[in-house]
Tab-separated table of C-alpha atoms in Angstrom:
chain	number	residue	atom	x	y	z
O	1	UNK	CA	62.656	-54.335	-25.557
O	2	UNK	CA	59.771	-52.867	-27.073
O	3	UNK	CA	58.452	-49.515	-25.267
O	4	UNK	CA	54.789	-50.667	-23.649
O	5	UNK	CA	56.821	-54.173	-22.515
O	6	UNK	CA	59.469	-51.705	-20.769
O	7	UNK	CA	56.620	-50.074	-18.977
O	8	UNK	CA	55.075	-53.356	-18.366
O	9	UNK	CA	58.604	-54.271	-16.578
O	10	UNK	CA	58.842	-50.778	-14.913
O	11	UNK	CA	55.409	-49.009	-13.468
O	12	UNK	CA	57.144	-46.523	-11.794
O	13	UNK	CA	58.516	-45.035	-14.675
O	14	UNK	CA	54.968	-44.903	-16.275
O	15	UNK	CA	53.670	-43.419	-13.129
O	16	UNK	CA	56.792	-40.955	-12.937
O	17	UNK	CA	56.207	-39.423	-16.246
O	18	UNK	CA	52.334	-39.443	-16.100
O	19	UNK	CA	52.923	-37.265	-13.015
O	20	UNK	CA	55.314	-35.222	-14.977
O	21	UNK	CA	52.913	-34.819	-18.100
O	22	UNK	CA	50.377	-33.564	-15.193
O	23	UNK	CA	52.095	-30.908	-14.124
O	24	UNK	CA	52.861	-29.343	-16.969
O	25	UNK	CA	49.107	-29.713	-18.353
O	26	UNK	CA	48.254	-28.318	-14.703
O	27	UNK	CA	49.606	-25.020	-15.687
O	28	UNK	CA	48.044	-25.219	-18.751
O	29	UNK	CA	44.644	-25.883	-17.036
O	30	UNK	CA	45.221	-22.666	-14.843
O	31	UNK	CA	44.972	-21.118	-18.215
O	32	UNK	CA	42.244	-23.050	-19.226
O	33	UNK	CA	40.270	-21.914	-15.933
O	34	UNK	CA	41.178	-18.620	-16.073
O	35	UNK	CA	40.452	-17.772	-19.676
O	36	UNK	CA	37.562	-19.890	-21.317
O	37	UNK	CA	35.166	-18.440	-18.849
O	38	UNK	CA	36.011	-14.414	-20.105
O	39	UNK	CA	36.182	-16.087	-23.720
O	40	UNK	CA	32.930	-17.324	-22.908
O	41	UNK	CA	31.702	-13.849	-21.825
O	42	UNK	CA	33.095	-12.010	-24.522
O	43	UNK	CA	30.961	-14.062	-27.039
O	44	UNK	CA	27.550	-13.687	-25.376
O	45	UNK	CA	28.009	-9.764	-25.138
O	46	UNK	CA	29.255	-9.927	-28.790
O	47	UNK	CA	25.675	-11.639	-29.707
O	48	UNK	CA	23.889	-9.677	-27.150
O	49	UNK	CA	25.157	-6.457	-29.470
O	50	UNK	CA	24.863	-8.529	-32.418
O	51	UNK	CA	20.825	-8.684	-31.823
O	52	UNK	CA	20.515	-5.242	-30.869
O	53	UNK	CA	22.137	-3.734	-33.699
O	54	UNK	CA	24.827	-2.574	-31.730
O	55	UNK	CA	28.505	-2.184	-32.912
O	56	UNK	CA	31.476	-4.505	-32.041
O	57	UNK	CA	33.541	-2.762	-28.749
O	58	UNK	CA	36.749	-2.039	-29.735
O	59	UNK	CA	38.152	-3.520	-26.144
O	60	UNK	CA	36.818	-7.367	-27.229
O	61	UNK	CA	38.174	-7.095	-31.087
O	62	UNK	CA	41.760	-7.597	-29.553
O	63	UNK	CA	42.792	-11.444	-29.656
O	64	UNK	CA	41.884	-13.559	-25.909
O	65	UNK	CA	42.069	-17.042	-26.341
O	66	UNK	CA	43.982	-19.504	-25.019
O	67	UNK	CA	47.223	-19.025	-26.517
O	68	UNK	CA	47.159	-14.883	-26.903
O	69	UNK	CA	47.593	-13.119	-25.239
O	70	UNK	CA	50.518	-13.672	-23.307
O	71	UNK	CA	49.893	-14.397	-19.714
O	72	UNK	CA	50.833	-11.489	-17.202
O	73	UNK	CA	50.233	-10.194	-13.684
O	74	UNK	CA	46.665	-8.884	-13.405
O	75	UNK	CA	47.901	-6.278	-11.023
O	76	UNK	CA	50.682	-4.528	-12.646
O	77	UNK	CA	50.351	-6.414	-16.611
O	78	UNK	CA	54.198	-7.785	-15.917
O	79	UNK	CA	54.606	-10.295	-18.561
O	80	UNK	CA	55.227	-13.939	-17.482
O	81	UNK	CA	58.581	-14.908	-18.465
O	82	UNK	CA	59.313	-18.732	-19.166
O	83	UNK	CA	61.429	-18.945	-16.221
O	84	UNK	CA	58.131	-17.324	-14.082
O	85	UNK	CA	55.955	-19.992	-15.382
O	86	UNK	CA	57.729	-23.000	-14.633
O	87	UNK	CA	55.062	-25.262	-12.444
O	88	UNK	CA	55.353	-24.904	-9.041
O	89	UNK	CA	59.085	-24.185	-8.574
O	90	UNK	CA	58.421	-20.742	-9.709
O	91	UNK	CA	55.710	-20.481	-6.968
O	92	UNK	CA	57.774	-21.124	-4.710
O	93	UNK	CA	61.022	-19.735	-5.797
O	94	UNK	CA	58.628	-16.438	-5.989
O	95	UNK	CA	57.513	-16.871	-2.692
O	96	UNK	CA	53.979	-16.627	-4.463
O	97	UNK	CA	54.300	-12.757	-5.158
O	98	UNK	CA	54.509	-11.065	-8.890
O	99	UNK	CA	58.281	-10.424	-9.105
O	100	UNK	CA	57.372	-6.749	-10.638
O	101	UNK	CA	54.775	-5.272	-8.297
O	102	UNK	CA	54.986	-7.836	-5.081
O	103	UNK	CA	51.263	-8.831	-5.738
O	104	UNK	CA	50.379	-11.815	-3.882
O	105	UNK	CA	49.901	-14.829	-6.544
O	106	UNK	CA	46.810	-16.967	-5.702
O	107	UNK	CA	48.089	-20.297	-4.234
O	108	UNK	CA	45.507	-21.606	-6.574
O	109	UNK	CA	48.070	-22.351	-9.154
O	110	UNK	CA	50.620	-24.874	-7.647
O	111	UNK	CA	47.831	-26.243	-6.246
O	112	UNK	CA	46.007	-27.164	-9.139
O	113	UNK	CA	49.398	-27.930	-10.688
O	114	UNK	CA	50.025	-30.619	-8.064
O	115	UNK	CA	46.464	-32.190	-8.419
O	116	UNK	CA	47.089	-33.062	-11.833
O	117	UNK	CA	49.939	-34.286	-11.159
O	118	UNK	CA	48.890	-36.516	-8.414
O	119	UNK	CA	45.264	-37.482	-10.316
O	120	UNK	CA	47.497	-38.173	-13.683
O	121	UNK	CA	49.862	-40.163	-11.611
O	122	UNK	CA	46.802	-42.448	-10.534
O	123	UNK	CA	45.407	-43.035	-13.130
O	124	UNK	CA	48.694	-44.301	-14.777
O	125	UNK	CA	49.025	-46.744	-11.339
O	126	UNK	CA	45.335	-47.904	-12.063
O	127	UNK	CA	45.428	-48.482	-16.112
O	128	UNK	CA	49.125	-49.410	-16.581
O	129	UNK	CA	50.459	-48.719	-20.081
O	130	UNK	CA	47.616	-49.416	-22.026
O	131	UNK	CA	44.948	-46.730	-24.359
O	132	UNK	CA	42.838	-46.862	-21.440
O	133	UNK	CA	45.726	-44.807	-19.501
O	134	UNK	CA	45.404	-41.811	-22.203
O	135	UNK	CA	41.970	-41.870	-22.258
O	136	UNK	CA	41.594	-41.389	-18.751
O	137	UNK	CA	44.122	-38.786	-18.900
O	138	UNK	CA	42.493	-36.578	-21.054
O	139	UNK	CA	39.165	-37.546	-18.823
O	140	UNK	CA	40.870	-36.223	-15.656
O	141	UNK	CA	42.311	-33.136	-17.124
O	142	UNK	CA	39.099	-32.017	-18.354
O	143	UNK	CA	36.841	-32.851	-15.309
O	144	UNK	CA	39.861	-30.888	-13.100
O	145	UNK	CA	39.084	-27.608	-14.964
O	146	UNK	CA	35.342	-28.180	-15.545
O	147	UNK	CA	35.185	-28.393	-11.485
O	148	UNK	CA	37.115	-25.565	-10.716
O	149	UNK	CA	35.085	-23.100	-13.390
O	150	UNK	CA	32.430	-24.565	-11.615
O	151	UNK	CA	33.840	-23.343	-8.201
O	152	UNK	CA	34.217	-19.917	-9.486
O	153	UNK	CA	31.939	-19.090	-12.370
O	154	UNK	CA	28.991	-21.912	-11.372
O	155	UNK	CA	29.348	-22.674	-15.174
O	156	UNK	CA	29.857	-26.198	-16.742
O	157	UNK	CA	31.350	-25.204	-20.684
O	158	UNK	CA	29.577	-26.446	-22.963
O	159	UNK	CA	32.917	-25.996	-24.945
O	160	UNK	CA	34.966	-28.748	-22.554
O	161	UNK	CA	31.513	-31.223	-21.504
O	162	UNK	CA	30.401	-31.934	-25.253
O	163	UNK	CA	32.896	-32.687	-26.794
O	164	UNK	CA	33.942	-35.003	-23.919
O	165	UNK	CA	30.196	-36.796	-24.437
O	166	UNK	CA	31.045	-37.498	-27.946
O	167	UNK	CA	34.341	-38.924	-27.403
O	168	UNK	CA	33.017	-41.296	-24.701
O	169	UNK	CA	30.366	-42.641	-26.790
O	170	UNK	CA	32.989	-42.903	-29.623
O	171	UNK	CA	35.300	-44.690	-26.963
O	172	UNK	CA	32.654	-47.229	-26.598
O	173	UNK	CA	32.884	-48.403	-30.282
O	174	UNK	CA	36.299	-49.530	-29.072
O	175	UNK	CA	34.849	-51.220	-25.477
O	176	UNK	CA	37.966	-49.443	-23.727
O	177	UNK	CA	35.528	-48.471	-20.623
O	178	UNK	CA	32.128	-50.151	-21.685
O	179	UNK	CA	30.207	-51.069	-24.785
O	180	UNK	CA	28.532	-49.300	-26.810
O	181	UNK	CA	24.697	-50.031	-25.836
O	182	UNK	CA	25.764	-49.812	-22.049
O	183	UNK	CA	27.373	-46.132	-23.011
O	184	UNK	CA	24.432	-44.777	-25.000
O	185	UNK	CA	21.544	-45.595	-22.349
O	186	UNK	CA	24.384	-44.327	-19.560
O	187	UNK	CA	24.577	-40.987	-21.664
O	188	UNK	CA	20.436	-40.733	-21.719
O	189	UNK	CA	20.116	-42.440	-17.848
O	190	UNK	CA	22.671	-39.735	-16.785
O	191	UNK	CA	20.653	-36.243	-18.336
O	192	UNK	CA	17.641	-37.697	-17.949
O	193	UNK	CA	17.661	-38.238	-13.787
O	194	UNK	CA	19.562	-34.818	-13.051
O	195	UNK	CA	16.763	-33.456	-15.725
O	196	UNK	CA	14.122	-35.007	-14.050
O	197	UNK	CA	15.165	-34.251	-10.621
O	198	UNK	CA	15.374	-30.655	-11.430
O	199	UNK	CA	11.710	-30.733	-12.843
O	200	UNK	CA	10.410	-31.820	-9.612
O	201	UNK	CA	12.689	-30.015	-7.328
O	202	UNK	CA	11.027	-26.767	-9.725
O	203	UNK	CA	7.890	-27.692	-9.451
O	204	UNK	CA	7.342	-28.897	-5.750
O	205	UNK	CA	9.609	-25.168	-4.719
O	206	UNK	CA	9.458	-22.840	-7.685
O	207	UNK	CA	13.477	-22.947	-7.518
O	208	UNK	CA	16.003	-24.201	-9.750
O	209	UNK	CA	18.218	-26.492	-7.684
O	210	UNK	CA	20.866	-27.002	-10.597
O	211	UNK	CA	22.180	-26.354	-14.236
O	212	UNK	CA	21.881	-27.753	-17.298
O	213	UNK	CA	25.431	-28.097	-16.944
O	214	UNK	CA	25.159	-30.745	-14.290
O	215	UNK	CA	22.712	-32.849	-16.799
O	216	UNK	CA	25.551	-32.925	-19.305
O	217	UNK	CA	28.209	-33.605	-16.804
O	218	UNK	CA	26.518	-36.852	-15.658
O	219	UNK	CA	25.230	-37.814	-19.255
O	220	UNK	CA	29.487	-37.213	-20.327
O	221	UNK	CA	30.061	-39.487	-17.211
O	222	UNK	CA	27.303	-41.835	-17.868
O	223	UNK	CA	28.995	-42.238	-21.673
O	224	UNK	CA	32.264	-43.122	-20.669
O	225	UNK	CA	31.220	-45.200	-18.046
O	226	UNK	CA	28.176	-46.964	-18.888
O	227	UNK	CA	24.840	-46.911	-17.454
O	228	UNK	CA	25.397	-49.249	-14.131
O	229	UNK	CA	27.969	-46.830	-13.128
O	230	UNK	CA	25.528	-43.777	-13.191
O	231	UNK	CA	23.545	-44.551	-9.925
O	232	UNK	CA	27.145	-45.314	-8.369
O	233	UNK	CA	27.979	-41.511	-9.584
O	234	UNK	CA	24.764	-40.222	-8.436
O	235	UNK	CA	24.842	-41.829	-4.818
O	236	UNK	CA	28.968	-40.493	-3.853
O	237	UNK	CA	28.644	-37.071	-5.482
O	238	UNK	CA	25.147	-36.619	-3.247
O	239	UNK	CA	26.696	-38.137	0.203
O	240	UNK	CA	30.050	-35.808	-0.528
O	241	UNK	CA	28.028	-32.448	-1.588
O	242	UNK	CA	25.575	-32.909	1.351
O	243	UNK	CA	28.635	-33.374	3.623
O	244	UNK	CA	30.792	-30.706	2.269
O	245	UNK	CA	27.486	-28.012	2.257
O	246	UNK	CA	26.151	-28.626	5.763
O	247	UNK	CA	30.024	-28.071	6.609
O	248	UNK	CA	30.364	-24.914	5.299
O	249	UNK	CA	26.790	-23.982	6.510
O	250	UNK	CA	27.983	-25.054	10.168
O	251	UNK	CA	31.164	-22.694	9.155
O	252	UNK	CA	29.264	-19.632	8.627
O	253	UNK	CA	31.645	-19.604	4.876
O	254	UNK	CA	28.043	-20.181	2.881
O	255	UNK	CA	24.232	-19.052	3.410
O	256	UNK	CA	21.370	-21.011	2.678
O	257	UNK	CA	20.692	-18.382	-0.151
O	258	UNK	CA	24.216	-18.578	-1.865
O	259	UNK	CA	24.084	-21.437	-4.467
O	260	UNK	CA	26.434	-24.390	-4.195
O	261	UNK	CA	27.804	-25.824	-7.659
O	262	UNK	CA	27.252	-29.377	-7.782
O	263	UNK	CA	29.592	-29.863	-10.624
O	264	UNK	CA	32.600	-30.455	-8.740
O	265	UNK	CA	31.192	-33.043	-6.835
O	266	UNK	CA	30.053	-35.084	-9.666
O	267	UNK	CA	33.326	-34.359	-11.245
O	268	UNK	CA	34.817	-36.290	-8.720
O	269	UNK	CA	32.474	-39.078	-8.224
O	270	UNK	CA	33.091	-39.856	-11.874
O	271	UNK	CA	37.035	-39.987	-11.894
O	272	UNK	CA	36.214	-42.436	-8.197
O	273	UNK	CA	33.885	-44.567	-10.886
O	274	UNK	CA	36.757	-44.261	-13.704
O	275	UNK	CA	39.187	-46.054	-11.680
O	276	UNK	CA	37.759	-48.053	-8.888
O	277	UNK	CA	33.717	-47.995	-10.321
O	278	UNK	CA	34.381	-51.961	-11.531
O	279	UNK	CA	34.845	-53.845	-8.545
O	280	UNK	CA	32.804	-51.614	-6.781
O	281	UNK	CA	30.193	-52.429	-8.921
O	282	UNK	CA	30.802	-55.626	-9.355
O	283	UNK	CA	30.883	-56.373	-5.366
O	284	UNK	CA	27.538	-54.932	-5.329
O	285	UNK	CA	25.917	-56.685	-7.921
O	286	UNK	CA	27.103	-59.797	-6.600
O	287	UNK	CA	25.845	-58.932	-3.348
O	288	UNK	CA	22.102	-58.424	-5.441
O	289	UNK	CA	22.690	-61.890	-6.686
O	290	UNK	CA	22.698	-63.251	-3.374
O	291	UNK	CA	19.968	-61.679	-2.074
């Protein structure tokens, strides 16, 4: 029996291994999150000293990407041996502290670990074995770190959305999420109301109420998804940021002068649209029909 019919025949063990696949790209993500941000730092200083004439500082000519070098513990530099880095079983068999210097390890990790492998998981349940599944995949992986850099740095990488634009309007050659006419006006519909938005909000206050990096976001989103999905995206990522902000107002964890990143938000309206944007949409256009 041919490997996609076996699948076909057996979802769970699609699911099983998606969730699998997740984890271990989880702990690669921690890197991801941790890392491309300095990276990103490194480089503007570099051309900040670059225009002034200034030389290269011999701390930054070292190697930092995402391979090298090797991850260790912040506290006490303790390498991370393979057997430390296993996801989430090393967590725990750590009892979340470096195994050199007792330093408490951020619970961040397994945690992010286990949402990729629950998000991967779903997405194999929703697609089945089909392209579609490894698109979405490699969708869901990227808008999991793109959030959390958000969360810490209130950056979107340019690095992770762009190239994520261009493969969702290259996806749409292929119709695996929408056509390609649908995904180019999504792309423009999507930058074009966050951009718009943001000009008014400017104007009317004098205050910029988001990034450039949320334009991108929702034109990426609007590629993949084509352009009926974008007012979906729009409508849940405002209802579950206005929710989650007036919470942590009422909570006393944020002031009205600390900025909230929006990224996140959008990030997961668009993996809602991803898998369960169709009927959705469909119900409500429908319902328009009707009416």
């Amino acid at each position: 029996m041919p490997p996609i019919e076996y699948l076909q025949y057996h979802p769970a063990m699609l699911i099983g291994a998606a969730g699998l696949l997740g984890l271990v790209l989880g702990s690669f993500l921690n890197v991801v999150i941790h890392r491309l941000p300095r990276m990103l730092e490194r480089e503007w200083h570099e051309q900040c000293r670059q225009l002034r004439g200034q030389p290269n500082d011999p701390g930054d000519e070292a190697p930092f990407n995402l391979m090298v070098p090797r991850s260790r513990c912040p506290d006490c530099g303790h390498p991370i041996s393979a057997l430390e880095n296993i996801p989430v079983l090393s967590y725990l068999l750590l009892r979340g502290r470096c195994s050199a210097c007792g330093t408490r390890i951020s619970a961040r990790y397994p945690l992010i670990e286990l949402l990729t492998a629950v998000l991967s998981a779903a997405v194999a349940w929703r697609f089945g074995p089909t392209w579609q599944t490894l698109a979405a995949l490699a969708l869901t992986w990227a808008l999991i770190s793109l959030s959390m850099i958000d969360l810490e740095h209130q950056i979107l990488p340019d690095n992770i959305t762009l190239p994520f634009l261009w493969l969702g309007l290259t996806l749409s050659l292929f119709g695996l999420f929408t056509d390609t006419r649908s995904s180019i006006i999504g792309a423009l519909a999507g930058y074009l109301s966050l951009w718009t938005v943001y000009k008014l909000f400017k104007a009317a206050t004098g205050k910029e109420g988001m990034g450039y990096g949320d334009f991108k976001l929702l034109a990426l989103l609007g590629a993949w998804l084509g352009w009926r999905s974008v007012p979906l995206i729009i409508l849940l990522s405002s209802v579950v940021g206005a929710g989650v902000g007036i919470a942590m107002l009422a909570g006393g964890r944020h002031t009205r002068s600390q900025p909230i990143p929006f990224g996140p938000y959008l990030a997961a309206a668009g993996w809602l649209a991803l898998l369960f944007g169709a009927p959705i949409l469909d119900a409500y256009w429908r319902w328009l029909t009707l009416h």
